[in-house]
Amino acid sequence: MSQVKDPLFRYLAILQLIPRLPGRISTPSLQEKLKDRGFNISLRSLQRDLRDKLSASFAIVSHEEERPFRWSLDGRADIDLRSPDPASALALSLAEGHLSCVLPPSVMDQLAPQFRAADNYLNGLENNGLAHWRRRVRSIPNGKALYPADIDAQVWVHVSQALVDQCQLRVHYMSRSKGEVKCLDLNPIGLVSRHSINYLVAGVVGYADLRHFALHRIQHAALLNTTAQVPDEFDMDDYVASGVFASRQPLQTVELVADIHPQVAWLLNETPLSRDQHIMPLAGTTWSRLQAQVPQDDETLWWIFGLNTHIRVHAPQAWVEQITSALVRTRELYPA
């Protein structure tokens, strides 16, 4: 790399490494990341680049109340150093509709510049069919979507950074069961987005079991200079498949036997309830008999309740009894 071009490439690398607000990066951390990219620069020269050169042309925010100084890009700045292409811009534009249902507003605000850049790029494609397709495609959630729980922007930044850097995290967490705030040191393992709530999967320092912490109940978070302890050979897919988010009891399967309305039969023929599902017509009626192995969890039972008068369950007997009991209680709420 020539000496003439070297500063230009260094400036581009610096801009790529500075996070958007509320994220921030210290000058020494920025220096180390630049070294990883092949730029050997002193702290004094880096500070001169940031203050005298880049800050004059880009919306760089200096956090001089902290030591060492930290740097951010203004969240409203439309800076995109990557070369967009139609397919990725379209995917990002369409993803906005889906992500708005599962991510908190504070996170969507951080992603807003990328979404705007994608929209602006597609709007400029006068003769490209993808721009017109974007205006005709929408992502609609299945069922009633609740608004995502609001998460403190700084909490999201620190939780994400702890997962990336694999370091411990100190949080002030509001316990829903006890109604009090606890200070906990955590070993972050991963994130799970479930419906409108995001959970941090983590172990509490000093304990072996893993727990789930709703991010919107974390009132404060701080990174610790201690490496997080992650269980050997931990696999997030296996962990989720074990049913830890679906039921507090060990996940088991049962045979669901039920009579279903023609509309439900049509739906399940297109999108099966399980791989071994069987649907057979019932003689003398428009309904069908459904047989399928399903998880014995609350979510499956809630799905059955949602079908209302479009399903009649015959097995398992435990669900028949729960449905019967629920009908009695519902009738008490709506007396004739």
mmCIF file of C-alpha atoms in Angstrom:
data_model
loop_
_atom_site.group_PDB
_atom_site.id
_atom_site.type_symbol
_atom_site.label_atom_id
_atom_site.label_comp_id
_atom_site.label_asym_id
_atom_site.label_seq_id
_atom_site.Cartn_x
_atom_site.Cartn_y
_atom_site.Cartn_z
ATOM 1 C CA MET A 1 0.000 0.000 0.000
ATOM 2 C CA SER A 2 1.518 3.301 -1.064
ATOM 3 C CA GLN A 3 2.115 6.141 1.372
ATOM 4 C CA VAL A 4 -0.212 8.376 -0.664
ATOM 5 C CA LYS A 5 -3.153 5.968 -0.384
ATOM 6 C CA ASP A 6 -2.426 4.728 3.109
ATOM 7 C CA PRO A 7 -4.157 7.601 4.986
ATOM 8 C CA LEU A 8 -7.308 7.219 2.872
ATOM 9 C CA PHE A 9 -7.603 3.512 3.609
ATOM 10 C CA ARG A 10 -6.857 4.177 7.275
ATOM 11 C CA TYR A 11 -9.636 6.773 7.449
ATOM 12 C CA LEU A 12 -12.077 4.320 5.883
ATOM 13 C CA ALA A 13 -11.051 1.638 8.378
ATOM 14 C CA ILE A 14 -11.530 4.040 11.296
ATOM 15 C CA LEU A 15 -15.026 4.984 10.138
ATOM 16 C CA GLN A 16 -15.945 1.316 9.740
ATOM 17 C CA LEU A 17 -14.773 0.517 13.274
ATOM 18 C CA ILE A 18 -16.559 3.348 15.115
ATOM 19 C CA PRO A 19 -19.991 2.158 16.325
ATOM 20 C CA ARG A 20 -23.150 4.225 16.127
ATOM 21 C CA LEU A 21 -24.664 5.748 19.233
ATOM 22 C CA PRO A 22 -25.313 4.577 21.873
ATOM 23 C CA GLY A 23 -22.331 2.317 21.138
ATOM 24 C CA ARG A 24 -18.850 3.735 21.705
ATOM 25 C CA ILE A 25 -15.246 2.620 21.371
ATOM 26 C CA SER A 26 -12.169 3.802 23.288
ATOM 27 C CA THR A 27 -9.110 5.172 21.521
ATOM 28 C CA PRO A 28 -6.864 2.257 22.668
ATOM 29 C CA SER A 29 -9.448 -0.310 21.502
ATOM 30 C CA LEU A 30 -9.697 1.455 18.163
ATOM 31 C CA GLN A 31 -5.913 1.440 17.887
ATOM 32 C CA GLU A 32 -5.787 -2.332 18.522
ATOM 33 C CA LYS A 33 -8.459 -3.042 15.920
ATOM 34 C CA LEU A 34 -6.589 -0.927 13.394
ATOM 35 C CA LYS A 35 -3.424 -2.924 14.089
ATOM 36 C CA ASP A 36 -5.397 -6.097 13.343
ATOM 37 C CA ARG A 37 -6.124 -4.586 9.922
ATOM 38 C CA GLY A 38 -2.501 -3.761 9.284
ATOM 39 C CA PHE A 39 -2.429 -0.077 10.306
ATOM 40 C CA ASN A 40 0.302 0.686 12.824
ATOM 41 C CA ILE A 41 -0.507 4.121 14.226
ATOM 42 C CA SER A 42 0.282 5.822 17.539
ATOM 43 C CA LEU A 43 -2.446 6.968 19.917
ATOM 44 C CA ARG A 44 -1.478 10.602 19.317
ATOM 45 C CA SER A 45 -1.754 10.197 15.528
ATOM 46 C CA LEU A 46 -5.080 8.382 15.900
ATOM 47 C CA GLN A 47 -6.492 11.158 18.074
ATOM 48 C CA ARG A 48 -5.325 13.686 15.471
ATOM 49 C CA ASP A 49 -7.090 11.704 12.731
ATOM 50 C CA LEU A 50 -10.296 11.648 14.763
ATOM 51 C CA ARG A 51 -10.333 15.257 15.980
ATOM 52 C CA ASP A 52 -8.689 17.229 13.199
ATOM 53 C CA LYS A 53 -9.549 15.302 10.057
ATOM 54 C CA LEU A 54 -12.540 12.945 10.314
ATOM 55 C CA SER A 55 -14.639 14.955 12.797
ATOM 56 C CA ALA A 56 -14.619 17.894 10.382
ATOM 57 C CA SER A 57 -16.407 15.911 7.683
ATOM 58 C CA PHE A 58 -18.292 13.140 9.528
ATOM 59 C CA ALA A 59 -20.709 13.113 12.448
ATOM 60 C CA ILE A 60 -18.249 11.704 14.980
ATOM 61 C CA VAL A 61 -19.127 12.192 18.659
ATOM 62 C CA SER A 62 -16.341 12.474 21.242
ATOM 63 C CA HIS A 63 -17.103 11.280 24.790
ATOM 64 C CA GLU A 64 -14.447 13.227 26.644
ATOM 65 C CA GLU A 65 -16.123 12.756 30.021
ATOM 66 C CA GLU A 66 -14.707 9.209 30.001
ATOM 67 C CA ARG A 67 -11.085 8.127 30.325
ATOM 68 C CA PRO A 68 -9.761 7.019 27.937
ATOM 69 C CA PHE A 69 -11.831 9.009 25.430
ATOM 70 C CA ARG A 70 -14.513 7.120 23.552
ATOM 71 C CA TRP A 71 -15.949 7.709 20.089
ATOM 72 C CA SER A 72 -19.272 7.149 18.361
ATOM 73 C CA LEU A 73 -20.999 7.925 15.096
ATOM 74 C CA ASP A 74 -24.133 10.023 15.386
ATOM 75 C CA GLY A 75 -27.042 7.602 15.075
ATOM 76 C CA ARG A 76 -28.722 9.905 12.550
ATOM 77 C CA ALA A 77 -25.708 10.001 10.231
ATOM 78 C CA ASP A 78 -26.311 8.313 6.870
ATOM 79 C CA ILE A 79 -22.822 6.861 6.504
ATOM 80 C CA ASP A 80 -22.574 3.588 4.600
ATOM 81 C CA LEU A 81 -19.092 2.586 3.493
ATOM 82 C CA ARG A 82 -20.184 -0.599 1.786
ATOM 83 C CA SER A 83 -21.153 -0.852 -1.887
ATOM 84 C CA PRO A 84 -24.854 -1.793 -1.953
ATOM 85 C CA ASP A 85 -26.344 -4.240 -4.397
ATOM 86 C CA PRO A 86 -30.032 -4.632 -5.344
ATOM 87 C CA ALA A 87 -30.581 -8.038 -3.728
ATOM 88 C CA SER A 88 -29.069 -7.171 -0.322
ATOM 89 C CA ALA A 89 -30.795 -3.762 -0.285
ATOM 90 C CA LEU A 90 -34.140 -5.442 -0.996
ATOM 91 C CA ALA A 91 -33.574 -8.064 1.720
ATOM 92 C CA LEU A 92 -32.715 -5.351 4.265
ATOM 93 C CA SER A 93 -35.734 -3.278 3.298
ATOM 94 C CA LEU A 94 -38.115 -6.223 3.670
ATOM 95 C CA ALA A 95 -36.456 -7.345 6.917
ATOM 96 C CA GLU A 96 -37.424 -4.029 8.525
ATOM 97 C CA GLY A 97 -41.100 -5.025 8.614
ATOM 98 C CA HIS A 98 -40.345 -8.341 10.318
ATOM 99 C CA LEU A 99 -37.734 -7.046 12.750
ATOM 100 C CA SER A 100 -39.996 -4.236 13.948
ATOM 101 C CA CYS A 101 -42.207 -6.952 15.494
ATOM 102 C CA VAL A 102 -39.420 -8.632 17.472
ATOM 103 C CA LEU A 103 -36.764 -5.999 18.215
ATOM 104 C CA PRO A 104 -37.180 -3.144 20.724
ATOM 105 C CA PRO A 105 -37.558 0.419 19.406
ATOM 106 C CA SER A 106 -34.124 1.410 20.726
ATOM 107 C CA VAL A 107 -32.485 -1.235 18.528
ATOM 108 C CA MET A 108 -34.611 -0.321 15.497
ATOM 109 C CA ASP A 109 -33.443 3.272 15.964
ATOM 110 C CA GLN A 110 -29.826 2.111 15.756
ATOM 111 C CA LEU A 111 -30.589 0.212 12.537
ATOM 112 C CA ALA A 112 -32.559 3.090 10.998
ATOM 113 C CA PRO A 113 -29.626 4.488 8.937
ATOM 114 C CA GLN A 114 -29.114 1.091 7.269
ATOM 115 C CA PHE A 115 -32.819 0.797 6.502
ATOM 116 C CA ARG A 116 -32.915 4.332 5.076
ATOM 117 C CA ALA A 117 -29.831 3.654 2.963
ATOM 118 C CA ALA A 118 -31.467 0.528 1.530
ATOM 119 C CA ASP A 119 -34.691 2.408 0.767
ATOM 120 C CA ASN A 120 -32.807 5.295 -0.834
ATOM 121 C CA TYR A 121 -30.798 2.891 -2.962
ATOM 122 C CA LEU A 122 -33.890 1.032 -4.175
ATOM 123 C CA ASN A 123 -35.797 4.256 -4.814
ATOM 124 C CA GLY A 124 -32.987 5.315 -7.118
ATOM 125 C CA LEU A 125 -33.333 2.225 -9.309
ATOM 126 C CA GLU A 126 -35.710 3.616 -11.907
ATOM 127 C CA ASN A 127 -35.320 0.708 -14.333
ATOM 128 C CA ASN A 128 -34.778 -2.148 -11.867
ATOM 129 C CA GLY A 129 -37.746 -4.412 -11.113
ATOM 130 C CA LEU A 130 -36.577 -4.964 -7.527
ATOM 131 C CA ALA A 131 -37.499 -1.396 -6.597
ATOM 132 C CA HIS A 132 -41.088 -1.980 -7.721
ATOM 133 C CA TRP A 133 -41.212 -5.406 -6.071
ATOM 134 C CA ARG A 134 -40.289 -3.872 -2.720
ATOM 135 C CA ARG A 135 -43.404 -1.708 -2.843
ATOM 136 C CA ARG A 136 -45.556 -4.791 -3.394
ATOM 137 C CA VAL A 137 -44.157 -7.184 -0.772
ATOM 138 C CA ARG A 138 -44.942 -7.117 2.946
ATOM 139 C CA SER A 139 -44.125 -9.291 5.972
ATOM 140 C CA ILE A 140 -47.141 -9.987 8.213
ATOM 141 C CA PRO A 141 -46.753 -11.828 11.555
ATOM 142 C CA ASN A 142 -48.815 -14.944 12.157
ATOM 143 C CA GLY A 143 -51.431 -14.327 14.819
ATOM 144 C CA LYS A 144 -51.693 -11.355 17.156
ATOM 145 C CA ALA A 145 -48.288 -9.676 17.449
ATOM 146 C CA LEU A 146 -47.633 -7.765 20.677
ATOM 147 C CA TYR A 147 -45.442 -4.691 20.587
ATOM 148 C CA PRO A 148 -41.853 -5.602 21.558
ATOM 149 C CA ALA A 149 -40.823 -4.802 25.112
ATOM 150 C CA ASP A 150 -38.718 -1.641 25.264
ATOM 151 C CA ILE A 151 -35.065 -2.184 26.108
ATOM 152 C CA ASP A 152 -32.641 0.450 27.335
ATOM 153 C CA ALA A 153 -30.315 1.227 24.434
ATOM 154 C CA GLN A 154 -27.172 1.113 26.566
ATOM 155 C CA VAL A 155 -28.214 -2.232 28.056
ATOM 156 C CA TRP A 156 -28.560 -3.664 24.554
ATOM 157 C CA VAL A 157 -25.104 -2.374 23.607
ATOM 158 C CA HIS A 158 -23.412 -3.863 26.680
ATOM 159 C CA VAL A 159 -25.192 -7.215 26.433
ATOM 160 C CA SER A 160 -24.261 -7.505 22.751
ATOM 161 C CA GLN A 161 -20.658 -6.520 23.462
ATOM 162 C CA ALA A 162 -20.397 -9.031 26.304
ATOM 163 C CA LEU A 163 -21.530 -11.822 23.988
ATOM 164 C CA VAL A 164 -19.103 -10.782 21.248
ATOM 165 C CA ASP A 165 -16.136 -10.346 23.618
ATOM 166 C CA GLN A 166 -17.137 -13.357 25.765
ATOM 167 C CA CYS A 167 -16.768 -11.404 28.987
ATOM 168 C CA GLN A 168 -18.826 -11.360 32.160
ATOM 169 C CA LEU A 169 -21.625 -8.856 32.648
ATOM 170 C CA ARG A 170 -22.891 -7.137 35.818
ATOM 171 C CA VAL A 171 -26.606 -6.334 35.704
ATOM 172 C CA HIS A 172 -29.275 -4.804 37.899
ATOM 173 C CA TYR A 173 -32.207 -7.108 37.169
ATOM 174 C CA MET A 174 -35.849 -6.696 38.147
ATOM 175 C CA SER A 175 -37.097 -10.087 39.314
ATOM 176 C CA ARG A 176 -40.698 -10.571 38.238
ATOM 177 C CA SER A 177 -41.345 -13.280 40.829
ATOM 178 C CA LYS A 178 -39.965 -11.297 43.781
ATOM 179 C CA GLY A 179 -40.652 -7.764 42.555
ATOM 180 C CA GLU A 180 -37.199 -6.493 43.539
ATOM 181 C CA VAL A 181 -33.993 -5.458 41.777
ATOM 182 C CA LYS A 182 -30.980 -7.723 42.183
ATOM 183 C CA CYS A 183 -27.331 -7.096 41.293
ATOM 184 C CA LEU A 184 -25.980 -10.164 39.495
ATOM 185 C CA ASP A 185 -22.721 -11.079 37.753
ATOM 186 C CA LEU A 186 -23.503 -13.168 34.685
ATOM 187 C CA ASN A 187 -21.724 -15.450 32.242
ATOM 188 C CA PRO A 188 -23.542 -14.566 28.983
ATOM 189 C CA ILE A 189 -24.188 -17.547 26.680
ATOM 190 C CA GLY A 190 -26.551 -16.324 23.962
ATOM 191 C CA LEU A 191 -29.696 -14.425 22.970
ATOM 192 C CA VAL A 192 -33.128 -15.805 22.163
ATOM 193 C CA SER A 193 -35.946 -13.756 20.636
ATOM 194 C CA ARG A 194 -39.316 -15.251 21.528
ATOM 195 C CA HIS A 195 -42.459 -13.486 20.396
ATOM 196 C CA SER A 196 -42.061 -9.866 21.548
ATOM 197 C CA ILE A 197 -39.456 -10.528 24.260
ATOM 198 C CA ASN A 198 -35.680 -10.932 23.970
ATOM 199 C CA TYR A 199 -33.931 -13.158 26.508
ATOM 200 C CA LEU A 200 -30.298 -13.340 27.553
ATOM 201 C CA VAL A 201 -29.311 -16.940 28.243
ATOM 202 C CA ALA A 202 -26.684 -16.789 30.987
ATOM 203 C CA GLY A 203 -25.357 -18.421 34.077
ATOM 204 C CA VAL A 204 -25.089 -16.550 37.355
ATOM 205 C CA VAL A 205 -21.489 -16.505 38.591
ATOM 206 C CA GLY A 206 -21.163 -19.171 41.262
ATOM 207 C CA TYR A 207 -23.998 -21.346 39.919
ATOM 208 C CA ALA A 208 -23.918 -24.070 37.265
ATOM 209 C CA ASP A 209 -27.458 -23.834 35.856
ATOM 210 C CA LEU A 210 -28.454 -21.573 32.967
ATOM 211 C CA ARG A 211 -31.222 -18.999 33.364
ATOM 212 C CA HIS A 212 -33.168 -16.633 31.118
ATOM 213 C CA PHE A 213 -33.095 -12.881 31.700
ATOM 214 C CA ALA A 214 -35.627 -10.709 29.855
ATOM 215 C CA LEU A 215 -33.615 -7.802 28.466
ATOM 216 C CA HIS A 216 -36.330 -5.235 29.207
ATOM 217 C CA ARG A 217 -36.047 -6.086 32.925
ATOM 218 C CA ILE A 218 -32.315 -5.312 32.987
ATOM 219 C CA GLN A 219 -32.163 -1.778 34.391
ATOM 220 C CA HIS A 220 -28.395 -1.372 34.140
ATOM 221 C CA ALA A 221 -25.542 -3.389 32.624
ATOM 222 C CA ALA A 222 -21.750 -3.047 32.777
ATOM 223 C CA LEU A 223 -18.956 -5.069 31.185
ATOM 224 C CA LEU A 224 -16.493 -6.812 33.510
ATOM 225 C CA ASN A 225 -12.847 -7.525 32.760
ATOM 226 C CA THR A 226 -13.363 -11.243 33.360
ATOM 227 C CA THR A 227 -13.731 -13.945 30.721
ATOM 228 C CA ALA A 228 -17.190 -15.526 30.691
ATOM 229 C CA GLN A 229 -17.397 -19.211 31.595
ATOM 230 C CA VAL A 230 -19.271 -21.053 28.839
ATOM 231 C CA PRO A 231 -20.229 -24.748 29.248
ATOM 232 C CA ASP A 232 -18.118 -27.083 27.137
ATOM 233 C CA GLU A 233 -19.701 -28.034 23.792
ATOM 234 C CA PHE A 234 -22.757 -25.863 24.439
ATOM 235 C CA ASP A 235 -25.081 -25.853 21.419
ATOM 236 C CA MET A 236 -27.860 -23.252 21.249
ATOM 237 C CA ASP A 237 -29.979 -25.306 18.823
ATOM 238 C CA ASP A 238 -29.915 -28.327 21.130
ATOM 239 C CA TYR A 239 -30.650 -26.091 24.114
ATOM 240 C CA VAL A 240 -33.740 -24.537 22.511
ATOM 241 C CA ALA A 241 -34.905 -27.914 21.148
ATOM 242 C CA SER A 242 -34.842 -29.320 24.691
ATOM 243 C CA GLY A 243 -37.968 -27.289 25.418
ATOM 244 C CA VAL A 244 -36.542 -24.882 27.987
ATOM 245 C CA PHE A 245 -38.534 -22.013 26.471
ATOM 246 C CA ALA A 246 -41.715 -23.996 25.900
ATOM 247 C CA SER A 247 -42.364 -25.669 29.225
ATOM 248 C CA ARG A 248 -41.043 -25.848 32.758
ATOM 249 C CA GLN A 249 -41.501 -29.643 32.677
ATOM 250 C CA PRO A 250 -39.324 -32.066 30.681
ATOM 251 C CA LEU A 251 -40.479 -31.876 27.062
ATOM 252 C CA GLN A 252 -42.459 -34.970 26.014
ATOM 253 C CA THR A 253 -44.544 -35.815 22.977
ATOM 254 C CA VAL A 254 -48.097 -37.123 22.997
ATOM 255 C CA GLU A 255 -50.486 -38.284 20.315
ATOM 256 C CA LEU A 256 -53.057 -35.623 19.532
ATOM 257 C CA VAL A 257 -56.330 -37.091 18.258
ATOM 258 C CA ALA A 258 -58.971 -34.559 17.277
ATOM 259 C CA ASP A 259 -61.806 -33.834 14.866
ATOM 260 C CA ILE A 260 -61.065 -30.690 12.874
ATOM 261 C CA HIS A 261 -63.069 -28.249 10.755
ATOM 262 C CA PRO A 262 -62.522 -28.312 6.951
ATOM 263 C CA GLN A 263 -60.664 -24.985 7.084
ATOM 264 C CA VAL A 264 -58.264 -26.345 9.717
ATOM 265 C CA ALA A 265 -57.770 -29.547 7.700
ATOM 266 C CA TRP A 266 -56.899 -27.459 4.638
ATOM 267 C CA LEU A 267 -54.414 -25.387 6.623
ATOM 268 C CA LEU A 268 -52.696 -28.416 8.181
ATOM 269 C CA ASN A 269 -52.471 -30.221 4.844
ATOM 270 C CA GLU A 270 -50.433 -27.261 3.572
ATOM 271 C CA THR A 271 -48.495 -26.540 6.776
ATOM 272 C CA PRO A 272 -48.371 -29.782 8.836
ATOM 273 C CA LEU A 273 -48.478 -29.816 12.611
ATOM 274 C CA SER A 274 -45.841 -32.596 12.697
ATOM 275 C CA ARG A 275 -43.890 -34.786 10.266
ATOM 276 C CA ASP A 276 -46.009 -37.890 11.026
ATOM 277 C CA GLN A 277 -49.364 -36.120 10.786
ATOM 278 C CA HIS A 278 -52.358 -38.032 9.368
ATOM 279 C CA ILE A 279 -55.648 -36.411 8.318
ATOM 280 C CA MET A 280 -58.541 -38.632 7.279
ATOM 281 C CA PRO A 281 -62.106 -37.671 6.259
ATOM 282 C CA LEU A 282 -64.856 -38.493 8.750
ATOM 283 C CA ALA A 283 -67.741 -40.397 7.180
ATOM 284 C CA GLY A 284 -71.024 -38.524 6.982
ATOM 285 C CA THR A 285 -69.501 -35.090 7.736
ATOM 286 C CA THR A 286 -67.270 -32.434 6.206
ATOM 287 C CA TRP A 287 -64.873 -32.668 9.159
ATOM 288 C CA SER A 288 -61.681 -34.750 9.354
ATOM 289 C CA ARG A 289 -59.847 -36.822 11.967
ATOM 290 C CA LEU A 290 -56.368 -35.539 12.898
ATOM 291 C CA GLN A 291 -53.629 -37.728 14.411
ATOM 292 C CA ALA A 292 -50.183 -36.303 15.127
ATOM 293 C CA GLN A 293 -47.320 -36.570 17.596
ATOM 294 C CA VAL A 294 -46.957 -33.117 19.216
ATOM 295 C CA PRO A 295 -45.034 -31.616 22.153
ATOM 296 C CA GLN A 296 -46.896 -31.804 25.446
ATOM 297 C CA ASP A 297 -46.446 -28.106 26.146
ATOM 298 C CA ASP A 298 -48.500 -25.022 26.829
ATOM 299 C CA GLU A 299 -47.935 -23.550 23.367
ATOM 300 C CA THR A 300 -49.599 -26.512 21.627
ATOM 301 C CA LEU A 301 -52.490 -26.345 24.057
ATOM 302 C CA TRP A 302 -52.857 -22.588 23.456
ATOM 303 C CA TRP A 303 -52.915 -23.291 19.712
ATOM 304 C CA ILE A 304 -55.801 -25.722 20.295
ATOM 305 C CA PHE A 305 -57.665 -23.139 22.387
ATOM 306 C CA GLY A 306 -57.183 -20.639 19.565
ATOM 307 C CA LEU A 307 -59.097 -22.898 17.151
ATOM 308 C CA ASN A 308 -62.131 -22.569 19.420
ATOM 309 C CA THR A 309 -65.149 -24.376 17.882
ATOM 310 C CA HIS A 310 -63.085 -25.595 14.899
ATOM 311 C CA ILE A 311 -61.619 -28.530 16.853
ATOM 312 C CA ARG A 312 -62.780 -31.284 19.207
ATOM 313 C CA VAL A 313 -59.992 -33.044 21.087
ATOM 314 C CA HIS A 314 -60.258 -36.762 21.961
ATOM 315 C CA ALA A 315 -56.714 -37.346 23.243
ATOM 316 C CA PRO A 316 -54.615 -36.929 25.272
ATOM 317 C CA GLN A 317 -57.065 -37.207 28.144
ATOM 318 C CA ALA A 318 -55.184 -34.608 30.213
ATOM 319 C CA TRP A 319 -55.879 -31.960 27.550
ATOM 320 C CA VAL A 320 -59.525 -32.996 27.277
ATOM 321 C CA GLU A 321 -59.864 -32.387 31.012
ATOM 322 C CA GLN A 322 -58.074 -29.018 30.814
ATOM 323 C CA ILE A 323 -60.288 -27.866 27.942
ATOM 324 C CA THR A 324 -63.432 -29.007 29.766
ATOM 325 C CA SER A 325 -62.364 -27.176 32.929
ATOM 326 C CA ALA A 326 -61.574 -24.014 30.937
ATOM 327 C CA LEU A 327 -65.007 -24.117 29.310
ATOM 328 C CA VAL A 328 -66.675 -24.314 32.723
ATOM 329 C CA ARG A 329 -64.686 -21.322 34.005
ATOM 330 C CA THR A 330 -65.410 -19.353 30.833
ATOM 331 C CA ARG A 331 -69.141 -20.037 31.210
ATOM 332 C CA GLU A 332 -68.950 -18.664 34.764
ATOM 333 C CA LEU A 333 -67.450 -15.449 33.409
ATOM 334 C CA TYR A 334 -70.296 -15.072 30.893
ATOM 335 C CA PRO A 335 -73.495 -16.169 32.670
ATOM 336 C CA ALA A 336 -76.669 -16.255 30.611
#
